[in-house]
């Protein structure tokens, strides 16, 4: 069911500072910051040969990453995202096996313009797991 690793997301307090570290210290190719008000985050992608890093800064009062950053003051890995060929079939298979899908269980359009779902971290070894339609 699982395909490629699409991205690893890292929550940061200061997106500009984090982008500078990836661009200048690590020498990576980075995108311009893009706000996603409907997801409560501002995002920069670090483009690597085989995957991406998604740098996430909270946006707005009810950002889903605010609590994570309160618990992880240095920032930290927030979630991993795997591609699946058929996100509805993947969701139904996971639910049938007892995994919890966050929200209303319906895919939302994510930062890459493709349907995504999030799975409860307690069902996946403490790791918030995102599935994206390939
Ligand atoms: Co993501």
CSV table of C-alpha atoms and ligand atoms in Angstrom, one decimal:
chain,number,residue,atom,x,y,z
A,1,UNK,CA,0.0,0.0,0.0
A,2,UNK,CA,2.7,2.5,0.9
A,3,UNK,CA,4.6,4.1,-1.9
A,4,UNK,CA,7.3,6.8,-1.8
A,5,UNK,CA,8.2,9.0,1.2
A,6,UNK,CA,6.7,12.2,0.0
A,7,UNK,CA,8.1,14.4,2.8
A,8,UNK,CA,9.2,14.8,6.4
A,9,UNK,CA,7.7,17.8,8.1
A,10,UNK,CA,9.6,19.8,10.7
A,11,UNK,CA,7.8,22.4,12.9
A,12,UNK,CA,9.7,25.6,13.5
A,13,UNK,CA,9.1,28.8,15.4
A,14,UNK,CA,10.9,31.0,12.9
A,15,UNK,CA,10.4,30.0,9.2
A,16,UNK,CA,12.8,32.6,7.9
A,17,UNK,CA,15.6,31.5,10.2
A,18,UNK,CA,14.9,27.8,9.5
A,19,UNK,CA,14.9,28.4,5.7
A,20,UNK,CA,18.2,30.2,6.0
A,21,UNK,CA,19.8,27.2,7.8
A,22,UNK,CA,18.6,24.8,5.1
A,23,UNK,CA,19.6,27.2,2.2
A,24,UNK,CA,22.8,28.7,3.5
A,25,UNK,CA,24.2,26.2,6.1
A,26,UNK,CA,23.1,23.0,4.4
A,27,UNK,CA,23.2,24.3,0.8
A,28,UNK,CA,19.7,23.0,-0.1
A,29,UNK,CA,17.2,24.3,-2.7
A,30,UNK,CA,14.3,26.0,-0.9
A,31,UNK,CA,11.0,27.4,-2.1
A,32,UNK,CA,9.4,30.7,-1.2
A,33,UNK,CA,7.2,30.7,2.0
A,34,UNK,CA,3.6,30.0,1.2
A,35,UNK,CA,0.7,30.6,3.7
A,36,UNK,CA,-2.0,27.9,4.0
A,37,UNK,CA,-4.6,29.7,6.2
A,38,UNK,CA,-7.0,26.7,5.9
A,39,UNK,CA,-4.3,24.4,7.5
A,40,UNK,CA,-3.0,27.0,10.0
A,41,UNK,CA,0.6,26.9,8.7
A,42,UNK,CA,3.1,28.8,6.6
A,43,UNK,CA,5.3,26.4,4.6
A,44,UNK,CA,8.7,26.3,2.9
A,45,UNK,CA,9.7,23.1,1.0
A,46,UNK,CA,13.3,22.0,0.9
A,47,UNK,CA,13.6,20.1,-2.4
A,48,UNK,CA,15.9,17.1,-2.2
A,49,UNK,CA,16.7,14.5,-4.9
A,50,UNK,CA,14.7,11.8,-3.4
A,51,UNK,CA,12.1,13.5,-1.2
A,52,UNK,CA,11.2,16.9,0.4
A,53,UNK,CA,11.4,18.5,3.8
A,54,UNK,CA,8.4,20.6,4.8
A,55,UNK,CA,9.3,23.4,7.2
A,56,UNK,CA,6.1,24.5,9.1
A,57,UNK,CA,5.5,27.7,11.0
A,58,UNK,CA,2.3,28.3,12.9
A,59,UNK,CA,-0.2,30.6,11.2
A,60,UNK,CA,-3.1,32.1,13.1
A,61,UNK,CA,-4.5,31.5,16.5
A,62,UNK,CA,-5.6,27.9,16.1
A,63,UNK,CA,-2.7,26.5,14.3
A,64,UNK,CA,-2.5,22.7,14.6
A,65,UNK,CA,1.3,22.9,15.3
A,66,UNK,CA,1.1,25.5,18.1
A,67,UNK,CA,0.7,22.8,20.8
A,68,UNK,CA,3.5,20.7,19.3
A,69,UNK,CA,5.9,23.7,19.4
A,70,UNK,CA,4.8,24.5,23.0
A,71,UNK,CA,6.0,20.9,23.9
A,72,UNK,CA,9.0,21.0,21.6
A,73,UNK,CA,10.6,24.5,22.1
A,74,UNK,CA,13.5,23.8,19.8
A,75,UNK,CA,11.1,22.6,17.0
A,76,UNK,CA,11.1,19.0,15.8
A,77,UNK,CA,9.9,16.4,13.4
A,78,UNK,CA,6.1,16.9,13.2
A,79,UNK,CA,5.0,14.2,10.7
A,80,UNK,CA,6.0,12.0,7.9
A,81,UNK,CA,4.1,11.7,4.6
A,82,UNK,CA,3.8,8.6,2.5
A,83,UNK,CA,2.3,8.4,-1.0
A,84,UNK,CA,-0.5,5.9,-1.7
A,85,UNK,CA,-2.0,5.0,-5.1
A,86,UNK,CA,-5.6,5.2,-3.9
A,87,UNK,CA,-6.2,7.2,-0.8
A,88,UNK,CA,-9.8,6.0,-0.3
A,89,UNK,CA,-8.8,2.4,-0.5
A,90,UNK,CA,-5.9,3.0,1.9
A,91,UNK,CA,-8.2,4.8,4.4
A,92,UNK,CA,-10.8,2.0,4.3
A,93,UNK,CA,-8.1,-0.7,4.8
A,94,UNK,CA,-6.7,1.2,7.7
A,95,UNK,CA,-10.0,1.8,9.4
A,96,UNK,CA,-10.9,-1.8,8.9
A,97,UNK,CA,-7.7,-2.7,10.8
A,98,UNK,CA,-8.6,-0.3,13.7
A,99,UNK,CA,-6.4,2.7,12.8
A,100,UNK,CA,-7.8,6.1,13.6
A,101,UNK,CA,-8.1,8.7,10.8
A,102,UNK,CA,-8.1,12.3,12.1
A,103,UNK,CA,-10.8,14.8,11.4
A,104,UNK,CA,-14.0,13.7,9.6
A,105,UNK,CA,-12.1,10.9,7.8
A,106,UNK,CA,-12.5,12.6,4.4
A,107,UNK,CA,-9.4,13.6,2.5
A,108,UNK,CA,-8.5,17.3,2.3
A,109,UNK,CA,-6.5,19.0,-0.3
A,110,UNK,CA,-2.9,19.4,1.0
A,111,UNK,CA,0.0,21.7,0.3
A,112,UNK,CA,0.7,19.9,-3.0
A,113,UNK,CA,-2.8,20.2,-4.3
A,114,UNK,CA,-3.5,16.5,-3.8
A,115,UNK,CA,-5.8,14.7,-1.3
A,116,UNK,CA,-4.3,14.0,2.1
A,117,UNK,CA,-5.3,12.3,5.3
A,118,UNK,CA,-3.7,12.2,8.7
A,119,UNK,CA,-3.5,9.1,10.9
A,120,UNK,CA,-3.5,9.2,14.7
A,121,UNK,CA,0.1,9.1,16.1
A,122,UNK,CA,-0.8,6.7,18.9
A,123,UNK,CA,-1.5,4.0,16.2
A,124,UNK,CA,1.8,4.6,14.5
A,125,UNK,CA,4.4,4.5,17.3
A,126,UNK,CA,4.1,8.2,18.3
A,127,UNK,CA,4.4,9.5,14.8
A,128,UNK,CA,1.7,11.6,13.1
A,129,UNK,CA,1.4,10.0,9.7
A,130,UNK,CA,0.1,11.7,6.6
A,131,UNK,CA,-1.0,9.8,3.5
A,132,UNK,CA,-1.0,11.6,0.1
A,133,UNK,CA,-2.7,10.5,-3.1
A,134,UNK,CA,0.2,9.8,-5.5
B,1,LIG,CO1,2.7,17.2,5.3
